Coordinates of C-alpha atoms in Angstrom, one line a residue:
Chain A
M1 CA -91.7 124.9 182.9
V2 CA -95.0 123.3 183.7
S3 CA -97.7 126.2 184.9
P4 CA -99.0 125.5 188.5
E5 CA -102.7 124.8 187.6
I6 CA -102.1 121.6 185.7
P7 CA -102.7 118.5 187.6
A8 CA -99.3 116.8 188.4
I9 CA -100.7 113.7 187.9
E10 CA -104.3 112.9 185.7
I11 CA -105.5 109.6 185.2
I12 CA -109.0 109.2 183.1
K13 CA -111.1 105.9 183.0
L14 CA -108.1 103.7 183.2
V15 CA -108.9 100.1 182.3
S16 CA -106.2 97.3 182.6
H17 CA -106.0 93.8 181.5
Y18 CA -103.8 91.0 182.5
G19 CA -104.6 88.6 179.9
E20 CA -108.2 87.4 180.4
R21 CA -108.6 89.4 183.6
K22 CA -109.8 93.1 184.3
I23 CA -107.0 94.3 186.8
L24 CA -108.2 98.1 186.9
H25 CA -112.1 99.2 186.4
E26 CA -112.0 102.8 184.7
I27 CA -109.8 104.7 187.6
D28 CA -110.1 108.3 188.1
M29 CA -107.3 109.5 190.1
T30 CA -106.0 113.4 190.3
V31 CA -102.6 114.4 192.0
A32 CA -102.3 117.9 192.5
Q33 CA -98.7 119.8 192.1
G34 CA -96.5 119.1 195.2
E35 CA -99.1 116.7 197.1
I36 CA -98.2 113.3 198.4
M37 CA -100.7 111.0 197.5
V38 CA -100.2 107.3 198.8
I39 CA -102.2 104.6 197.1
M40 CA -103.0 102.0 199.6
G41 CA -104.8 98.6 199.2
G42 CA -104.2 95.1 200.0
S43 CA -102.2 92.8 197.9
G44 CA -104.1 91.7 194.5
S45 CA -105.8 95.4 195.0
G46 CA -104.1 96.4 191.7
K47 CA -101.8 99.0 193.1
S48 CA -98.9 97.9 191.5
T49 CA -100.3 97.8 188.3
L50 CA -101.3 101.1 188.6
L51 CA -98.2 102.4 189.6
R52 CA -96.5 100.8 186.4
H53 CA -99.0 102.5 183.9
L54 CA -98.0 105.7 185.8
L55 CA -94.5 104.6 185.0
G56 CA -95.3 104.0 181.6
L57 CA -94.2 100.4 181.8
N58 CA -97.6 98.9 181.1
R59 CA -100.0 99.5 178.1
P60 CA -103.3 100.7 179.6
T61 CA -106.3 98.5 177.5
S62 CA -108.3 102.2 177.2
G63 CA -108.0 105.2 179.5
S64 CA -105.1 107.9 179.4
V65 CA -102.6 108.8 182.0
K66 CA -101.5 112.5 181.9
L67 CA -98.6 113.3 183.7
L68 CA -97.7 117.2 184.0
G69 CA -100.1 117.5 181.5
Q70 CA -98.7 115.2 178.9
D71 CA -100.5 111.9 178.0
I72 CA -97.7 109.1 178.1
T73 CA -100.2 106.7 176.3
R74 CA -100.1 109.0 173.3
I75 CA -96.7 111.0 173.0
T76 CA -93.6 110.1 170.9
A77 CA -90.6 108.1 172.5
Q78 CA -88.8 111.5 172.4
E79 CA -91.1 113.0 174.4
M80 CA -91.5 110.5 176.9
F81 CA -87.5 110.5 177.2
A82 CA -87.3 114.1 177.7
L83 CA -90.6 113.3 180.6
R84 CA -88.1 110.7 182.2
R85 CA -86.2 113.3 183.1
Q86 CA -89.0 114.6 185.5
M87 CA -89.9 111.7 187.0
G88 CA -88.0 109.4 189.7
V89 CA -88.8 106.0 190.8
S90 CA -87.7 104.1 194.1
F91 CA -88.5 100.6 193.6
Q92 CA -89.3 97.9 196.1
G93 CA -86.1 96.1 196.1
G94 CA -84.0 99.0 195.3
A95 CA -83.4 97.6 192.3
L96 CA -79.8 99.0 191.9
F97 CA -77.8 97.9 189.2
N98 CA -75.8 95.2 190.7
S99 CA -72.9 95.5 188.7
M100 CA -72.2 99.1 189.3
S101 CA -71.4 100.9 192.8
V102 CA -73.6 102.8 194.6
A103 CA -72.3 106.2 193.3
E104 CA -72.2 104.9 189.7
N105 CA -75.9 103.7 190.0
V106 CA -76.9 107.4 191.3
A107 CA -74.7 108.8 188.5
L108 CA -76.4 106.7 185.5
P109 CA -79.4 109.4 185.3
L110 CA -76.9 112.2 185.1
R111 CA -75.2 110.4 182.4
E112 CA -78.1 109.8 180.2
H113 CA -79.6 112.7 180.3
T114 CA -77.3 115.8 181.1
E115 CA -73.8 116.5 178.9
L116 CA -72.2 117.0 182.6
D117 CA -68.3 116.6 182.5
E118 CA -67.2 113.1 184.7
N119 CA -66.4 115.6 187.7
T120 CA -69.6 117.5 188.2
I121 CA -71.5 113.9 187.8
Q122 CA -69.3 112.6 190.7
I123 CA -69.8 115.8 192.6
M124 CA -73.7 115.8 191.8
A125 CA -73.9 112.1 193.1
R126 CA -72.4 112.7 196.1
M127 CA -74.4 115.4 197.0
K128 CA -77.5 113.2 196.3
L129 CA -76.0 110.6 198.4
E130 CA -75.4 113.4 201.3
V131 CA -79.6 114.2 200.9
V132 CA -80.2 110.5 201.8
N133 CA -77.3 110.4 204.7
L134 CA -75.3 107.9 202.6
N135 CA -72.1 109.9 202.6
G136 CA -68.8 107.5 202.5
F137 CA -70.8 104.8 200.9
E138 CA -70.5 105.6 197.3
D139 CA -67.9 103.2 196.8
L140 CA -69.7 100.0 197.8
M141 CA -71.5 97.8 195.7
P142 CA -75.6 97.5 196.2
S143 CA -74.9 93.8 197.7
E144 CA -72.7 95.5 200.5
L145 CA -75.8 97.4 201.7
S146 CA -78.3 96.5 204.3
G147 CA -81.9 96.8 203.5
G148 CA -82.5 100.6 204.6
M149 CA -79.5 101.5 202.9
L150 CA -80.4 100.1 199.8
K151 CA -83.6 102.0 199.7
R152 CA -82.1 105.2 200.5
A153 CA -79.7 104.6 197.7
A154 CA -82.6 104.0 195.3
L155 CA -84.1 107.0 196.7
A156 CA -80.8 109.0 195.8
R157 CA -80.7 107.8 192.4
A158 CA -84.7 108.8 192.0
I159 CA -83.6 112.2 192.9
A160 CA -80.6 112.6 190.7
L161 CA -81.9 114.3 188.1
D162 CA -84.0 116.9 190.8
P163 CA -87.6 115.2 189.4
R164 CA -91.2 117.3 189.7
L165 CA -92.6 113.9 189.9
L166 CA -91.7 110.9 192.7
F167 CA -92.7 107.6 192.4
F168 CA -92.1 105.2 196.1
D169 CA -93.0 101.6 195.7
E170 CA -94.0 100.0 198.9
P171 CA -91.0 102.1 200.8
S172 CA -91.4 100.5 204.1
A173 CA -91.7 96.8 202.8
G174 CA -88.8 94.6 204.2
L175 CA -87.5 97.5 207.0
D176 CA -87.3 97.9 210.6
P177 CA -89.6 100.2 212.3
V178 CA -86.8 102.5 213.1
A179 CA -85.6 102.3 209.6
S180 CA -89.4 102.6 208.2
V181 CA -89.9 105.7 210.1
E182 CA -86.5 107.3 208.9
L183 CA -87.7 106.6 205.6
D184 CA -90.8 108.3 205.7
E185 CA -89.4 111.3 207.5
L186 CA -86.7 111.6 204.7
I187 CA -89.8 111.5 202.1
L188 CA -91.7 114.7 204.0
N189 CA -88.3 116.3 204.1
L190 CA -87.5 115.9 200.5
Q191 CA -91.1 117.1 199.9
E192 CA -90.8 120.2 201.5
A193 CA -87.1 121.1 200.3
M194 CA -87.8 120.4 196.5
G195 CA -91.7 120.6 196.2
M196 CA -92.0 117.9 194.2
S197 CA -95.3 115.7 193.4
I198 CA -94.8 112.5 195.2
V199 CA -97.0 109.2 194.7
V200 CA -96.2 106.2 197.3
V201 CA -97.7 102.8 196.9
T202 CA -97.8 100.7 200.0
H203 CA -99.9 98.7 202.4
E204 CA -98.5 100.1 205.9
L205 CA -101.2 102.2 207.3
E206 CA -98.9 103.7 210.0
S207 CA -96.5 105.2 206.9
A208 CA -99.6 106.1 204.8
F209 CA -101.6 108.1 207.9
K210 CA -97.9 109.7 208.5
I211 CA -96.9 111.2 205.3
A212 CA -99.9 111.4 203.2
D213 CA -101.8 114.8 201.9
R214 CA -104.6 112.2 200.5
I215 CA -104.9 108.9 200.6
T216 CA -106.5 106.8 197.7
V217 CA -107.7 103.0 198.5
L218 CA -107.7 100.6 195.8
D219 CA -109.6 97.5 196.3
Q220 CA -110.0 94.7 193.3
G221 CA -109.4 97.3 191.0
H222 CA -112.0 99.9 192.1
I223 CA -111.5 103.0 193.8
L224 CA -113.1 102.7 197.0
L225 CA -112.0 106.3 198.1
T226 CA -110.2 109.6 197.8
G227 CA -109.9 111.6 200.3
T228 CA -107.7 113.3 203.1
V229 CA -106.4 111.1 206.1
E230 CA -109.2 112.2 208.4
E231 CA -112.1 111.3 205.8
V232 CA -110.1 107.8 205.1
R233 CA -110.1 106.9 209.1
G234 CA -113.9 108.2 209.3
S235 CA -115.2 106.2 206.2
D236 CA -117.7 103.8 207.1
H237 CA -117.3 101.7 204.1
P238 CA -116.8 98.0 205.6
R239 CA -114.0 96.9 203.0
I240 CA -112.1 99.9 204.3
V241 CA -112.9 99.7 207.9
S242 CA -112.0 96.0 207.7
L243 CA -108.8 97.3 206.1
L244 CA -108.0 99.6 208.8
Q245 CA -108.6 97.1 211.4
R246 CA -106.9 94.3 209.8
Q247 CA -109.9 92.1 210.2
P248 CA -109.8 89.5 207.1
R249 CA -112.4 89.4 204.2
R250 CA -115.5 87.9 204.8
E251 CA -117.5 87.4 201.6
E252 CA -120.9 86.1 201.2
I253 CA -120.7 82.4 199.8
D254 CA -123.0 82.0 197.0
G255 CA -124.2 78.2 197.2
D256 CA -124.7 77.5 193.6
A257 CA -121.4 79.3 192.5
Y258 CA -119.7 77.4 195.0
L259 CA -120.7 73.9 194.0
Q260 CA -120.1 74.8 190.1
R261 CA -116.7 76.2 190.8
L262 CA -116.2 72.6 192.6
T263 CA -117.4 70.6 190.0
R264 CA -116.4 72.3 186.7
E265 CA -114.7 70.8 183.8
L266 CA -115.6 67.3 185.3
A267 CA -118.2 65.0 183.7
Chain B
M15 CA -110.8 60.2 170.7
R16 CA -109.6 62.7 173.5
A17 CA -105.8 61.9 173.2
P18 CA -105.2 62.7 169.4
L19 CA -106.8 65.6 169.7
A20 CA -104.8 66.5 172.8
A21 CA -101.8 65.7 170.8
V22 CA -102.7 67.6 167.7
E23 CA -103.7 70.8 169.9
W24 CA -100.2 70.2 171.5
V25 CA -98.2 70.4 168.7
G26 CA -100.2 73.3 167.4
R27 CA -99.4 75.0 171.0
Q28 CA -95.7 74.4 170.7
T29 CA -95.6 75.3 167.0
A30 CA -97.5 78.6 167.6
K31 CA -94.9 79.0 171.1
F32 CA -92.3 78.7 168.3
G33 CA -93.3 80.7 166.0
N34 CA -93.6 83.2 168.5
E35 CA -90.0 82.9 170.0
V36 CA -88.3 83.2 166.5
G37 CA -90.5 86.6 165.9
Y38 CA -89.4 87.9 169.3
A39 CA -85.5 87.0 168.8
S40 CA -85.6 88.7 165.4
A41 CA -87.5 91.7 166.5
L42 CA -84.7 92.1 169.4
L43 CA -82.2 91.5 166.7
F44 CA -83.6 94.5 164.4
E45 CA -83.6 96.5 167.5
S46 CA -80.1 96.2 168.5
L47 CA -79.3 96.8 164.7
Y48 CA -81.5 100.0 164.9
W49 CA -80.1 101.5 167.9
L50 CA -76.6 100.9 166.3
L51 CA -77.1 102.3 163.2
L52 CA -79.5 104.8 164.6
G53 CA -79.2 105.5 168.4
H54 CA -76.9 108.1 168.7
W55 CA -79.7 110.6 167.1
R56 CA -82.4 108.9 169.3
N57 CA -80.9 109.7 172.9
Q58 CA -80.2 105.9 172.9
P59 CA -76.3 106.0 171.8
V60 CA -74.4 102.5 171.9
R61 CA -71.2 103.4 174.0
V62 CA -67.8 102.4 172.9
S63 CA -66.5 101.4 176.6
A64 CA -69.8 99.1 177.2
V65 CA -68.7 97.3 174.0
F66 CA -65.3 96.8 174.8
K67 CA -66.3 96.0 178.5
E68 CA -68.1 93.3 177.0
A69 CA -65.8 92.5 174.3
V70 CA -63.0 91.1 177.2
E71 CA -65.6 89.6 179.0
V72 CA -66.9 87.5 176.0
G73 CA -64.0 87.5 173.8
V74 CA -60.8 88.3 175.8
R75 CA -61.6 85.8 178.9
A76 CA -62.5 82.7 176.4
I77 CA -58.8 82.8 174.7
P78 CA -57.5 79.9 177.7
I79 CA -60.4 77.4 177.2
V80 CA -60.9 77.9 173.4
C81 CA -56.8 77.5 173.2
I82 CA -56.9 73.9 175.1
A83 CA -60.4 73.0 173.5
C84 CA -58.8 73.4 170.0
F85 CA -55.1 72.5 170.7
A86 CA -56.7 69.0 171.9
T87 CA -59.0 69.0 168.9
G88 CA -56.1 69.5 166.0
T89 CA -54.0 66.8 168.2
M90 CA -56.9 64.1 167.8
L91 CA -57.5 64.7 164.2
A92 CA -53.6 64.1 163.4
M93 CA -54.2 60.9 165.7
Q94 CA -57.3 59.7 163.4
G95 CA -56.1 61.1 160.1
I96 CA -52.5 59.4 160.7
H97 CA -54.5 56.0 161.6
T98 CA -57.0 56.0 158.9
L99 CA -54.3 57.2 155.9
K100 CA -51.9 54.8 157.0
Q101 CA -53.7 52.2 155.4
F102 CA -53.2 53.6 152.2
G103 CA -49.9 54.1 153.1
A104 CA -50.7 58.0 152.5
D105 CA -50.1 59.6 156.4
S106 CA -47.8 62.3 155.2
Q107 CA -51.3 63.5 153.5
V108 CA -52.5 63.8 156.9
V109 CA -51.3 67.4 157.0
V110 CA -54.2 68.7 153.9
G111 CA -56.9 66.8 155.8
I112 CA -56.3 68.9 159.2
A113 CA -55.9 72.1 157.5
Y114 CA -59.1 71.9 155.4
S115 CA -61.4 70.2 158.5
V116 CA -59.9 72.7 161.0
S117 CA -60.2 75.7 159.0
R118 CA -63.3 75.3 157.5
E119 CA -65.4 73.1 159.9
F120 CA -63.4 72.5 163.8
A121 CA -62.2 76.0 164.5
P122 CA -65.7 78.3 164.4
L123 CA -67.6 75.2 165.4
I124 CA -65.4 74.6 168.6
T125 CA -65.1 78.0 169.3
G126 CA -68.7 78.8 168.7
I127 CA -69.8 76.2 171.1
F128 CA -67.1 77.2 174.2
V129 CA -68.3 80.6 173.7
A130 CA -71.9 79.5 173.9
G131 CA -71.0 77.4 176.8
R132 CA -69.3 80.7 178.9
S133 CA -71.2 83.6 177.1
G134 CA -74.7 82.1 176.2
S135 CA -75.5 81.0 180.0
A136 CA -74.3 84.2 181.7
V137 CA -76.0 86.7 179.4
A138 CA -79.1 84.8 180.1
A139 CA -78.7 84.6 183.8
R140 CA -77.2 88.4 183.8
I141 CA -80.7 89.7 182.1
G142 CA -83.0 87.1 183.7
T143 CA -81.8 88.4 187.5
M144 CA -81.9 92.2 186.3
T145 CA -85.6 91.4 184.9
V146 CA -86.5 89.6 188.4
S147 CA -84.7 92.2 191.0
Q148 CA -86.7 95.0 188.5
E149 CA -83.3 96.7 187.0
I150 CA -84.9 96.3 183.9
D151 CA -87.7 98.3 185.2
A152 CA -85.4 100.7 186.7
L153 CA -83.7 101.0 183.4
R154 CA -86.6 102.1 181.3
V155 CA -87.8 104.5 183.9
I156 CA -84.4 106.4 183.6
G157 CA -85.2 106.5 180.1
V158 CA -82.4 103.9 179.2
N159 CA -83.8 101.3 176.6
P160 CA -82.5 97.8 177.8
V161 CA -81.9 96.5 174.5
R162 CA -79.8 99.2 173.4
Y163 CA -77.9 99.2 176.7
L164 CA -77.9 95.7 177.4
V165 CA -77.8 93.4 174.4
A166 CA -76.7 96.0 171.2
P167 CA -73.1 96.1 173.1
L168 CA -72.8 92.6 173.4
L169 CA -73.6 92.1 170.0
V170 CA -71.3 93.8 168.7
A171 CA -68.3 92.7 171.1
L172 CA -69.5 88.7 170.0
M173 CA -69.3 89.7 166.2
L174 CA -66.0 91.2 166.5
T175 CA -64.4 88.9 169.0
M176 CA -65.5 85.7 167.4
P177 CA -63.8 85.8 164.3
C178 CA -60.6 86.9 166.1
L179 CA -61.0 84.0 168.2
T180 CA -61.9 81.6 165.5
V181 CA -58.6 82.8 163.4
L182 CA -56.6 81.8 167.0
A183 CA -58.1 78.6 166.9
N184 CA -57.1 77.7 163.5
L185 CA -53.9 78.6 164.2
V186 CA -53.8 76.6 167.7
A187 CA -55.5 73.3 166.1
M188 CA -52.9 73.2 163.1
L189 CA -50.2 74.0 166.1
G190 CA -51.6 70.7 167.7
G191 CA -51.6 68.7 164.8
A192 CA -48.4 69.8 163.9
L193 CA -46.8 68.8 167.1
Y194 CA -48.4 65.1 166.8
C195 CA -47.1 64.9 163.3
L196 CA -43.6 65.7 164.7
A197 CA -43.5 63.2 167.3
A198 CA -45.6 60.2 165.3
L199 CA -43.8 61.2 161.7
G200 CA -40.9 63.1 162.8
M201 CA -42.4 65.9 160.3
P202 CA -40.5 69.3 160.7
L203 CA -43.1 72.0 162.2
E204 CA -42.0 74.2 158.9
V205 CA -43.0 71.7 156.6
F206 CA -46.0 70.9 158.0
F207 CA -47.2 75.1 157.8
D208 CA -45.7 75.1 154.7
R209 CA -48.0 72.5 153.2
S210 CA -50.9 73.5 155.2
F211 CA -50.6 77.0 153.8
A212 CA -50.1 75.5 150.2
A213 CA -53.1 74.0 150.5
L214 CA -55.7 76.3 152.3
T215 CA -57.1 79.2 150.2
T216 CA -58.7 82.1 151.3
S217 CA -62.3 81.4 150.9
D218 CA -61.6 78.3 153.2
V219 CA -60.7 80.5 155.7
L220 CA -63.4 83.3 155.2
G221 CA -66.0 80.7 155.2
G222 CA -65.1 79.6 158.8
I223 CA -65.0 83.2 159.8
Y224 CA -68.2 83.8 158.2
K225 CA -69.8 81.4 160.2
S226 CA -68.2 82.4 163.4
I227 CA -70.2 86.0 162.7
A228 CA -73.2 84.2 162.4
F229 CA -72.7 81.9 165.6
A230 CA -71.7 85.4 167.2
M231 CA -75.6 86.6 166.3
L232 CA -77.1 83.5 167.7
I233 CA -75.5 83.1 170.9
A234 CA -76.0 87.2 171.5
I235 CA -80.1 87.2 171.0
I236 CA -80.5 83.4 172.1
G237 CA -79.0 84.2 175.1
A238 CA -81.1 87.9 175.7
V239 CA -84.1 86.2 174.6
N240 CA -84.2 83.6 177.1
G241 CA -82.9 86.5 179.8
F242 CA -86.1 89.0 179.1
Q243 CA -88.8 86.2 179.5
V244 CA -87.7 84.9 183.0
K245 CA -90.9 86.0 185.2
S246 CA -90.4 84.7 188.3
G247 CA -87.5 84.4 190.7
A248 CA -84.1 82.1 191.3
E249 CA -85.4 78.9 189.6
G250 CA -86.6 81.0 186.7
V251 CA -83.4 82.4 186.2
G252 CA -81.8 79.1 186.8
R253 CA -84.4 77.1 183.9
A254 CA -83.5 80.1 181.5
T255 CA -79.9 79.5 181.4
T256 CA -80.0 76.2 180.9
R257 CA -82.4 76.7 178.2
S258 CA -79.8 79.3 176.8
V259 CA -76.9 77.5 176.6
V260 CA -78.9 74.2 175.1
L261 CA -80.4 76.1 172.2
C262 CA -77.5 78.1 171.5
I263 CA -75.6 74.8 171.2
V264 CA -78.1 73.2 169.1
S265 CA -78.6 76.3 166.9
I266 CA -74.8 76.8 166.4
I267 CA -74.9 73.0 165.3
L268 CA -77.7 73.2 163.1
A269 CA -76.7 76.5 161.4
D270 CA -73.4 75.1 160.8
M271 CA -74.6 72.5 158.8
L272 CA -76.6 74.8 156.5
F273 CA -73.9 77.1 156.3
T274 CA -71.5 74.1 154.9
G275 CA -74.2 72.6 152.7
F276 CA -73.9 76.2 151.0
L277 CA -70.5 76.6 151.4
S278 CA -69.3 73.5 149.9
R279 CA -71.6 73.1 146.8

């Protein structure tokens, strides 16, 4: 068991490149245990890249990512495998395995990480599907589910091993307002029932304000602000204000740079 | 001045890309073998059930098409052989020609090409689709190594079923030849098979089987490499699928040429 003083997630000076382009500029972020942290930002802000680093899917240029006190940029494959047991992820499109039924999807983490017998695995998979209100759908294939059901099935798979850390990529993307609110409720209920730390990456303001304990606003690879919902709402940072009021970005135009962009590599 | 430089640059870039890809393919092959040998002790066991599932898909389901193709090939060889040998009045010698060319060349090659057409494309499409829909990422965050889970069972399944398919292809192709000889020359089937088995040595048949194992590795690895390299959307999957089949078939024919060169020395 991890002692309660250790933060669930600690990112220190994380720098990431995509080819030559710098995506994340020395990001520092901490998520306390039991906290719901929302990472907010427009497209191209680097929030998806940041999530991939948190999940150990990308290798950073420099800096470290500590999950439950373990630096995932340095631990061995064996230690990472053990840590994966403490993590659940719900991807944007669900990312359910299309060749397996819903129940098989939920059962896969149990099969890979436990030595439970087949009946126990089936029962546990059904229990997780009950939690997300998908009882009776276990034999359907992912292609037979609606968008909202897909997300809930993905959530059931993410919590299959009762993780300490839960990650969501754009939970409300592609959902109608009602299904989106229902999913937000589900996230809040889960946090209350199981006490895990949750990181949600989203660009939906409403859902962010509803579920967040704290919000980190990311813009072009920099953290603009980390704070409570009130702090973000009350911020007078021009980029945050324009994000909240859905105004288009207005950048100062530098005449010389503009001309140079248009005429580069000619002559 | 610019055009030749650009050409040199193009050649250089393509060579580097080719080198990269060969390197990636070998890494993938070694990783698959690594998980096959040590996966059990590294929390990444290659499951027997997964191997059998793949074996049915890539091997058993390929039986009808391989049989049809090889039967036709055997018959065609008999037609051409009789036509050629008639000019020397040696048309009954066609049996030995069919037996050799089928077991050493045509059975493994035709099997390889048809399995490549079926599975080389299917593997690239499946892995490519999984990459696009983040299923590969989902596997990794669950702690399942995608190479162990998707590539290693396929590699074993192909390496087990391709030799079996090749043996079957040998027999069916010879049956095709035998039936044509029965019709054209009135040669009884048992005479055809007696003469064939008298002419063939173990090394003729084994040579064909070794080839088929090499083809199996080529199909599995080339299919997987193309699948994992898919970056974007449905169009990317389509391109990877086509590329995978073409590369599988070309590399099988080239490998066959090299093999025949070494084996017949």
